[in-house]
PDB file of C-alpha atoms in Angstrom:
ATOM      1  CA  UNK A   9       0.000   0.000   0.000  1.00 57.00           C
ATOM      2  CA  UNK A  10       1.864   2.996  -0.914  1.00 71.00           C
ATOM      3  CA  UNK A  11      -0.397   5.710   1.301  1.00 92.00           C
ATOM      4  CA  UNK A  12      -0.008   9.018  -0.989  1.00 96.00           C
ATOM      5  CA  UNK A  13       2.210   9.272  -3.872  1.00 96.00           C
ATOM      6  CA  UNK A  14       3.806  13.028  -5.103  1.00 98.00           C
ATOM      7  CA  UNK A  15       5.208  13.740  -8.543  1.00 97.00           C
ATOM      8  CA  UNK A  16       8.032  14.873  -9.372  1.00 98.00           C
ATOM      9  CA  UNK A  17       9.795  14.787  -5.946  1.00 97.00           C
ATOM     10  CA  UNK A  18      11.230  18.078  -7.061  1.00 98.00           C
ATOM     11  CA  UNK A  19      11.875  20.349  -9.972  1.00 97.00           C
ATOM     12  CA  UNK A  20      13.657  23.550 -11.077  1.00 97.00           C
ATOM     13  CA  UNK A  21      11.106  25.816 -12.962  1.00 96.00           C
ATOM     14  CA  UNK A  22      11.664  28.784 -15.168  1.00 97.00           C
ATOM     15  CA  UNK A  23       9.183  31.932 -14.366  1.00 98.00           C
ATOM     16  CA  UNK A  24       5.960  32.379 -15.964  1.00 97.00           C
ATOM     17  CA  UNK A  25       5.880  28.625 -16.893  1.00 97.00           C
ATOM     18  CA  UNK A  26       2.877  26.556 -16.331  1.00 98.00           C
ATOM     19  CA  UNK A  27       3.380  23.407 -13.907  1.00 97.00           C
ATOM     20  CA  UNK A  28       1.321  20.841 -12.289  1.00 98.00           C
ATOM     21  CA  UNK A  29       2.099  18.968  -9.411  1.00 98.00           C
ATOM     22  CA  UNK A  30       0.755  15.551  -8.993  1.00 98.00           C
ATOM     23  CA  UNK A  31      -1.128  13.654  -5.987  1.00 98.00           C
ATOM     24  CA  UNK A  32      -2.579   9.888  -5.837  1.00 98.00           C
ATOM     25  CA  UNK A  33      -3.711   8.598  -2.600  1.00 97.00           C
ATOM     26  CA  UNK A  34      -5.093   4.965  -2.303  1.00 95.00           C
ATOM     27  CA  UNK A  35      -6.732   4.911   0.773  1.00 94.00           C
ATOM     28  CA  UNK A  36      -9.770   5.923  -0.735  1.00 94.00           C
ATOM     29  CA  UNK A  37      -9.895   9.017   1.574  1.00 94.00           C
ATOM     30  CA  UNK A  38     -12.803  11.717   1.269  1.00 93.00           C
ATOM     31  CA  UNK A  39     -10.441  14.600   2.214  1.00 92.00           C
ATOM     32  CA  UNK A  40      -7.161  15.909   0.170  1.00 94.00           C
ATOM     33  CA  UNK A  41      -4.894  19.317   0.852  1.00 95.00           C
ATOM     34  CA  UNK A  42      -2.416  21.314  -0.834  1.00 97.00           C
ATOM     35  CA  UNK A  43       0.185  22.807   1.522  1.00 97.00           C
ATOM     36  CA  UNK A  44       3.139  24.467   1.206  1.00 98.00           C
ATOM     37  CA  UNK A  45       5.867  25.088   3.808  1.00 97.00           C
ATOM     38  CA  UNK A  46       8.192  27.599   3.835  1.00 95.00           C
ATOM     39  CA  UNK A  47      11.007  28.399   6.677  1.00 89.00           C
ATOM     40  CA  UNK A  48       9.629  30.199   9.555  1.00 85.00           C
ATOM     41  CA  UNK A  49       6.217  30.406   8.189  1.00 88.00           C
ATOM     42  CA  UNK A  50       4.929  26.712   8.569  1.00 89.00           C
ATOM     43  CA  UNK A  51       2.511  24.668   7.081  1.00 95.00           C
ATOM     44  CA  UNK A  52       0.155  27.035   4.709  1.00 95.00           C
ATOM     45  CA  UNK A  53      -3.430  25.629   3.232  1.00 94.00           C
ATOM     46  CA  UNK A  54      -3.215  26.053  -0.520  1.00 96.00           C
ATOM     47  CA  UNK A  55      -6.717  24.441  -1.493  1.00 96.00           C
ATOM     48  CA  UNK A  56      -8.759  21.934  -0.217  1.00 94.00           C
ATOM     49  CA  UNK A  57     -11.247  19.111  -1.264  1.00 94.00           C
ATOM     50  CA  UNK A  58     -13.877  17.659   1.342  1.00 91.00           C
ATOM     51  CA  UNK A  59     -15.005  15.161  -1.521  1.00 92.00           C
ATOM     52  CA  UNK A  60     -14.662  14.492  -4.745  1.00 94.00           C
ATOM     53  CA  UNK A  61     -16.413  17.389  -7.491  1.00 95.00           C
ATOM     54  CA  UNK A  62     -15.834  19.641  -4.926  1.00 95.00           C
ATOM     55  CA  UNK A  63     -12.902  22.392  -3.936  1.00 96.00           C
ATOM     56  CA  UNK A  64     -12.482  25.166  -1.758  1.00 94.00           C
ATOM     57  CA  UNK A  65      -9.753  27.836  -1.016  1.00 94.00           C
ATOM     58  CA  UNK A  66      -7.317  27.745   1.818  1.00 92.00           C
ATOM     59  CA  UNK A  67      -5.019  30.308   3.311  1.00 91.00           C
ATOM     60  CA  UNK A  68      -2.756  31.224   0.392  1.00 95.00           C
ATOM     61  CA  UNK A  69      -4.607  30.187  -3.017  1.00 97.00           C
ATOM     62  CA  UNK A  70      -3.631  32.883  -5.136  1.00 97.00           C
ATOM     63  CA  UNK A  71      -1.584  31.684  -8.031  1.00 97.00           C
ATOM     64  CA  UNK A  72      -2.701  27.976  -7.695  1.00 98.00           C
ATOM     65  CA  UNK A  73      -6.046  26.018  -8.970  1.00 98.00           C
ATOM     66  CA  UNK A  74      -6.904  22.255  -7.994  1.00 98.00           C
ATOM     67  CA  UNK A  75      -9.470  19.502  -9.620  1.00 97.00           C
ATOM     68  CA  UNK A  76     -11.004  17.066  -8.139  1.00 97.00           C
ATOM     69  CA  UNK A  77     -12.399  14.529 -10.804  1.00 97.00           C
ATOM     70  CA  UNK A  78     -11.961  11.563  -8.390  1.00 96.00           C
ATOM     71  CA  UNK A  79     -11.406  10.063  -5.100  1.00 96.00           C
ATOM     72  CA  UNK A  80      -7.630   9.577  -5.757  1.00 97.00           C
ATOM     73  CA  UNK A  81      -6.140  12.263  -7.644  1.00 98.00           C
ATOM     74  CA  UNK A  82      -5.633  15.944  -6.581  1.00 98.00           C
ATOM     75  CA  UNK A  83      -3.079  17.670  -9.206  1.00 98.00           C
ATOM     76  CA  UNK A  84      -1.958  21.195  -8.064  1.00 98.00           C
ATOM     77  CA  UNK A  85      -1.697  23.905 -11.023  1.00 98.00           C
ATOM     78  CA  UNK A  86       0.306  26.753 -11.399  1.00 98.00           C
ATOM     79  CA  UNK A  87      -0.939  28.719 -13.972  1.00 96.00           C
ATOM     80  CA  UNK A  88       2.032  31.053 -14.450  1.00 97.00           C
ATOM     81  CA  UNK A  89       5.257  30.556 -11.532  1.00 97.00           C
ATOM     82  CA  UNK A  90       6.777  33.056 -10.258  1.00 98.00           C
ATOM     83  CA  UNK A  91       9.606  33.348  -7.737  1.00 97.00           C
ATOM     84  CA  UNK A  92       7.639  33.477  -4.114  1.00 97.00           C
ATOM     85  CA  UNK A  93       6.258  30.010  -5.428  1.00 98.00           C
ATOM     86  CA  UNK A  94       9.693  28.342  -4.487  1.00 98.00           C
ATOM     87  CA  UNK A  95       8.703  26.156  -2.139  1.00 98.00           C
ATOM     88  CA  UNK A  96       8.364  22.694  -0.787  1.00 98.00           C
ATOM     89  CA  UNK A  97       4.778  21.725  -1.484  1.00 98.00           C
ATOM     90  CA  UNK A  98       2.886  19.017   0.843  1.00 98.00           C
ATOM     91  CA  UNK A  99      -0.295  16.744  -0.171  1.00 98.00           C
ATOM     92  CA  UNK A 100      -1.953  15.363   2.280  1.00 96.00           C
ATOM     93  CA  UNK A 101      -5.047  13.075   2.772  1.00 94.00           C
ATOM     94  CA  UNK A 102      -7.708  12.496   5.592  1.00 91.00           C
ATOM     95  CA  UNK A 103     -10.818   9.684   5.735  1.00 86.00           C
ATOM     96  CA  UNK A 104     -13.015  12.611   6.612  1.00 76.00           C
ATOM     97  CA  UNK A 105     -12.584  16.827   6.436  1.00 71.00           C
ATOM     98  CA  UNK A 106     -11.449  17.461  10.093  1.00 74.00           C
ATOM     99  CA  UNK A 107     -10.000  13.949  10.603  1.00 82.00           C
ATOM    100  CA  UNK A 108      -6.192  13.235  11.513  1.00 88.00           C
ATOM    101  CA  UNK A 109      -4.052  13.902   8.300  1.00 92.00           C
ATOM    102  CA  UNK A 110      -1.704  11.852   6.426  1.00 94.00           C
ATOM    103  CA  UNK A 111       0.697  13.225   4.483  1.00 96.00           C
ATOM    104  CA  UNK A 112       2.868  12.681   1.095  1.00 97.00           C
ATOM    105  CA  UNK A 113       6.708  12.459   0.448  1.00 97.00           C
ATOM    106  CA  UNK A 114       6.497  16.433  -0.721  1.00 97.00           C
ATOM    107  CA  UNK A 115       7.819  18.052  -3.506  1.00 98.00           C
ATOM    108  CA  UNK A 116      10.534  20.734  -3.759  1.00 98.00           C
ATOM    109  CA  UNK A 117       9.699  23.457  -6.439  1.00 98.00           C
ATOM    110  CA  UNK A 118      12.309  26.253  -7.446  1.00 98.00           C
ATOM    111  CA  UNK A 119      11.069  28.707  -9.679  1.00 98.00           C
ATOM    112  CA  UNK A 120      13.598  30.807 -11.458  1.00 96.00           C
TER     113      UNK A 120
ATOM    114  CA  UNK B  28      -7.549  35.798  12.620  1.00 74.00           C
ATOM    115  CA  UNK B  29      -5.780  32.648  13.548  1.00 85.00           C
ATOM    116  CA  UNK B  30      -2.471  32.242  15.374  1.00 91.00           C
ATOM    117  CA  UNK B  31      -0.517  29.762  17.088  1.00 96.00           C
ATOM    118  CA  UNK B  32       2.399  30.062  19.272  1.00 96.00           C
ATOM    119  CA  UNK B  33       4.730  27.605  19.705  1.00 97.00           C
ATOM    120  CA  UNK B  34       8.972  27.857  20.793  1.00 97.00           C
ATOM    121  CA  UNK B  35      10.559  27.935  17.839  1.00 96.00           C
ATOM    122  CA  UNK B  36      13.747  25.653  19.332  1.00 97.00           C
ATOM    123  CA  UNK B  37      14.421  23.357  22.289  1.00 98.00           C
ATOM    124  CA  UNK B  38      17.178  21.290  22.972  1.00 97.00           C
ATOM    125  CA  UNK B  39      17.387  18.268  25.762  1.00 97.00           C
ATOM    126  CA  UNK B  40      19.506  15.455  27.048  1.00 97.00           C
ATOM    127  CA  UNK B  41      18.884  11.520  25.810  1.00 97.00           C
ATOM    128  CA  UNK B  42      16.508  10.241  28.486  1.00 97.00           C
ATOM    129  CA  UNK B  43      15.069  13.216  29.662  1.00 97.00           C
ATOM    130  CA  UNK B  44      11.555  14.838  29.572  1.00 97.00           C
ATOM    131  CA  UNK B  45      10.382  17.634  27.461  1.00 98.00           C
ATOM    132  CA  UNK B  46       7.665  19.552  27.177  1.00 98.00           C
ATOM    133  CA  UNK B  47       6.577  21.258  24.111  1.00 98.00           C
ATOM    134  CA  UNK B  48       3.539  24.142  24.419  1.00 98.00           C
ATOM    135  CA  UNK B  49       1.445  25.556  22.092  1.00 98.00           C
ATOM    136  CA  UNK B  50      -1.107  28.187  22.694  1.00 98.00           C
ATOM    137  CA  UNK B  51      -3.623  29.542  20.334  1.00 97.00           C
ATOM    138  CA  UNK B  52      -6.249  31.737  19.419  1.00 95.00           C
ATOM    139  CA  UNK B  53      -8.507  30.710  16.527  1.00 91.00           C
ATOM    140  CA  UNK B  54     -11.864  31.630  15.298  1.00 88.00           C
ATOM    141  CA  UNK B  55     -13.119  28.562  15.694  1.00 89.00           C
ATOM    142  CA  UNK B  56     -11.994  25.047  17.684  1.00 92.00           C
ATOM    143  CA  UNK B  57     -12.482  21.805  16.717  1.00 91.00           C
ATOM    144  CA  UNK B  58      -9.232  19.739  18.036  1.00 93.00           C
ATOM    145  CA  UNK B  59      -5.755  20.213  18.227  1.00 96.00           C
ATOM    146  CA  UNK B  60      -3.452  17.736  16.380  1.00 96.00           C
ATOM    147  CA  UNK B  61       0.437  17.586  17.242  1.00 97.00           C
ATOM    148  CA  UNK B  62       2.671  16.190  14.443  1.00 97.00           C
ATOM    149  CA  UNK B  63       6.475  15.076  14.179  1.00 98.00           C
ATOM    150  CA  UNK B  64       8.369  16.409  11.433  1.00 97.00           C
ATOM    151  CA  UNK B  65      11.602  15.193  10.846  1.00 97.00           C
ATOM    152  CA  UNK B  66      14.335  17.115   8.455  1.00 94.00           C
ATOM    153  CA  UNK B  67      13.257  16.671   4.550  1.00 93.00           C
ATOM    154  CA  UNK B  68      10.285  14.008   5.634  1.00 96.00           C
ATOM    155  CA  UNK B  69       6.814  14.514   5.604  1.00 96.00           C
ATOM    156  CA  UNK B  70       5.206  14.948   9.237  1.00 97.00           C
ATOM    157  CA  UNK B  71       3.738  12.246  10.782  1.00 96.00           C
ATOM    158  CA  UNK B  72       0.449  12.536  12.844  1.00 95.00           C
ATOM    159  CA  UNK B  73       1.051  11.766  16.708  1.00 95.00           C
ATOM    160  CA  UNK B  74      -1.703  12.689  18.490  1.00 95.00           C
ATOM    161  CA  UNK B  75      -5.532  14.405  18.838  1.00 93.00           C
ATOM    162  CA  UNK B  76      -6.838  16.625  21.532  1.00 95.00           C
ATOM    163  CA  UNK B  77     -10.490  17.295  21.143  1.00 93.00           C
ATOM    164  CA  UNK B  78     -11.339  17.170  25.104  1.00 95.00           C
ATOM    165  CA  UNK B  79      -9.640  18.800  27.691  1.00 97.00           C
ATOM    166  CA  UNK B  80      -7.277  16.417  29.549  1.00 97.00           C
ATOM    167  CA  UNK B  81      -4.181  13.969  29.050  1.00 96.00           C
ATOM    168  CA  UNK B  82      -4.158  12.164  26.235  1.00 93.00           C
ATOM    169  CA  UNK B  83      -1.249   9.176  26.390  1.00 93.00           C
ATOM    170  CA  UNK B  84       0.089   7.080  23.859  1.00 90.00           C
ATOM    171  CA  UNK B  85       3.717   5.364  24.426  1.00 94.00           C
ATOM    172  CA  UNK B  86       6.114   7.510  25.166  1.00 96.00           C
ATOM    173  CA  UNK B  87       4.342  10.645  24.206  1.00 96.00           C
ATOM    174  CA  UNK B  88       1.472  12.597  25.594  1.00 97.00           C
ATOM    175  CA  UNK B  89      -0.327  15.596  24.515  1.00 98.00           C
ATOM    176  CA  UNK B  90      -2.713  17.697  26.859  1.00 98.00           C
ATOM    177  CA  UNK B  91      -5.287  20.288  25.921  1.00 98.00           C
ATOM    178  CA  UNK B  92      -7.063  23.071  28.069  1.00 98.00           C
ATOM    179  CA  UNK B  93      -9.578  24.937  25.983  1.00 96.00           C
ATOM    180  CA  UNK B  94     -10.530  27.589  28.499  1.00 95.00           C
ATOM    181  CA  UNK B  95      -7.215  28.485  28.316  1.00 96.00           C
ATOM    182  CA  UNK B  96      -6.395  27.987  24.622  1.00 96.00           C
ATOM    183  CA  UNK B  97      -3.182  25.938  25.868  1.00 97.00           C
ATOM    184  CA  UNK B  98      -1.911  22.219  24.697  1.00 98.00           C
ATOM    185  CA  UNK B  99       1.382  20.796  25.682  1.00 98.00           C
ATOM    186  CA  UNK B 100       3.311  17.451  23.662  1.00 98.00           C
ATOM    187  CA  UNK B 101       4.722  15.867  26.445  1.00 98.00           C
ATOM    188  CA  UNK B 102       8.398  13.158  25.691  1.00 97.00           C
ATOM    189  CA  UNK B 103       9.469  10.724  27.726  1.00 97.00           C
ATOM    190  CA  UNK B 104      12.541   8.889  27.946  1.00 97.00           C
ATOM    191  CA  UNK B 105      14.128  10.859  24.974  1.00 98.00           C
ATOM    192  CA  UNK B 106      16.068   9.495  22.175  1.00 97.00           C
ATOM    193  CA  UNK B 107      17.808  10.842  19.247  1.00 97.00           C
ATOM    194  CA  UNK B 108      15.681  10.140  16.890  1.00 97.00           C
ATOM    195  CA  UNK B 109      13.296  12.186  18.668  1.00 98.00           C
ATOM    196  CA  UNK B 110      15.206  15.024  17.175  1.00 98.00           C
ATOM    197  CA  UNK B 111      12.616  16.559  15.044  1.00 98.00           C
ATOM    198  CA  UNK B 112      10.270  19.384  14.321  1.00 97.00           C
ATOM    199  CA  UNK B 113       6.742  19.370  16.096  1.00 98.00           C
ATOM    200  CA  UNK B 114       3.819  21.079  15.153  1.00 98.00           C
ATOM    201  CA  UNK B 115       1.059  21.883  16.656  1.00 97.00           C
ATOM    202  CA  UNK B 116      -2.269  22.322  14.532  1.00 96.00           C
ATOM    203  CA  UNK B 117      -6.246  23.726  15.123  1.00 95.00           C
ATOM    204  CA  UNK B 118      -8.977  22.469  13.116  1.00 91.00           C
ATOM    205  CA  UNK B 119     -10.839  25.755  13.363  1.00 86.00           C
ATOM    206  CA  UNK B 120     -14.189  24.186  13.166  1.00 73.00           C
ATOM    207  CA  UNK B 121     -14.040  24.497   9.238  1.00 65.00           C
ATOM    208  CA  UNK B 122     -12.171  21.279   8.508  1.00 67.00           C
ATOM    209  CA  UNK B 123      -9.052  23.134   7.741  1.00 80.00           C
ATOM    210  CA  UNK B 124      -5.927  23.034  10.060  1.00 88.00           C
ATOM    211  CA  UNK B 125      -3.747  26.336  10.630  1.00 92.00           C
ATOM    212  CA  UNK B 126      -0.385  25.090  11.415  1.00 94.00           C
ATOM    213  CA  UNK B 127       1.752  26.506  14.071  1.00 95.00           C
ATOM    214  CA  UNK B 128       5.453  27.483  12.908  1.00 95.00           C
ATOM    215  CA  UNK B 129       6.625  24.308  14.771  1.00 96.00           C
ATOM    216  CA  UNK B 130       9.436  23.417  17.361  1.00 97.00           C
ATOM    217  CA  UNK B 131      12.407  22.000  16.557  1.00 97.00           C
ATOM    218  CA  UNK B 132      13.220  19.664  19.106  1.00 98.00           C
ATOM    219  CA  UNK B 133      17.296  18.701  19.617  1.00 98.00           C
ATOM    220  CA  UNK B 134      18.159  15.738  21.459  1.00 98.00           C
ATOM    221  CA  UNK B 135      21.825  15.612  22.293  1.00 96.00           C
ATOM    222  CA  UNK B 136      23.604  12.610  23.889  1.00 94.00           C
TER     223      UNK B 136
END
């Protein structure tokens, strides 16, 4: 059982390209989060999903758009990437909205 | 608005007891969640607070007073690989978390 799966575990991205970031759980969880975490600022809601078909916005969602087609799959777009997007970027899973988190391997974005 | 206050450092001896606090003041409260982070790993869920009271599992325990907006990750018998970053985190009654800055815990022999 692999839990949650990220992809790519990182990348080096030129400014104003597009990129998405990848999520799969298998544990057939209703809930999935973006998060990214930067030094001295902590873990930072991107978007959210209680279910799939639906999405809502988190603390810092500006820049970012999510999908949910599916239970397993929550790909994380960046339209256009800029700079302050360097960071490392978190998916996480949870049976239920509200219910103890699980969290994937992470992946490091630089934007250039 | 939503913050949450933890140290941003400890340090402590292998075999000793630490305590790590966390106080907050959130819109909303639905539980508190405490989770280990170690360096370049994803964190790891360790405990949930939704009652006030001790809460113990192993080796750690995690206490929550929600008069006071306080909760406390309590170590025993520290080892190295211990050392890590904990964070404490609110579910603010929206099913979202807001995630303290964390504490980086270092456990020297």
């Amino acid at each position: 059982i692999a839990g949650i799966t990220q992809a790519p575990t990182s990348q080096i991205l030129a400014a104003g390209r597009r990129m998405t970031l990848r999520c799969t759980q298998d544990m057939r969880h209703n809930a999935m989060y973006w998060y990214r975490q930067d030094l001295g600022l902590g873990l930072r809601l991107i978007h959210y999903s209680n279910t799939a078909g639906t999405t809502g916005k988190g603390e810092v969602p500006d820049g970012y758009s999510v999908s949910r087609a599916n239970t397993d799959d929550f790909p994380l777009t960046l339209a256009s990437a800029v700079p302050s997007q360097t960071s490392v970027y978190f998916c996480a899973s949870s049976g239920l909205a509200g219910d103890e988190q699980y969290f994937g391997p992470g992946t490091r974005l630089t934007v250039t | 608005g939503q913050n949450i206050d933890q140290p941003t450092e400890m340090t402590a001896t292998e075999g000793a007891i630490v305590q790590i606090n966390c106080t907050y003041q959130t819109s909303g409260f639905n539980g508190l969640f405490w989770y280990q982070q170690h360096a370049g790993e994803a964190p790891t869920f360790l405990s949930y607070n939704v009652l006030d009271g001790l809460e113990e599992k192993g080796r750690f325990s995690s206490f929550l007073s929600r008069s006071k907006g306080y909760s406390y990750l309590l170590l025993k018998e520290l080892q190295m690989k211990d050392s890590a970053s904990y964070l404490c985190a609110v579910n603010t009654g929206f099913q979202k978390l807001v995630f303290g800055t964390g504490t980086r815990l270092l456990v020297s022999p």
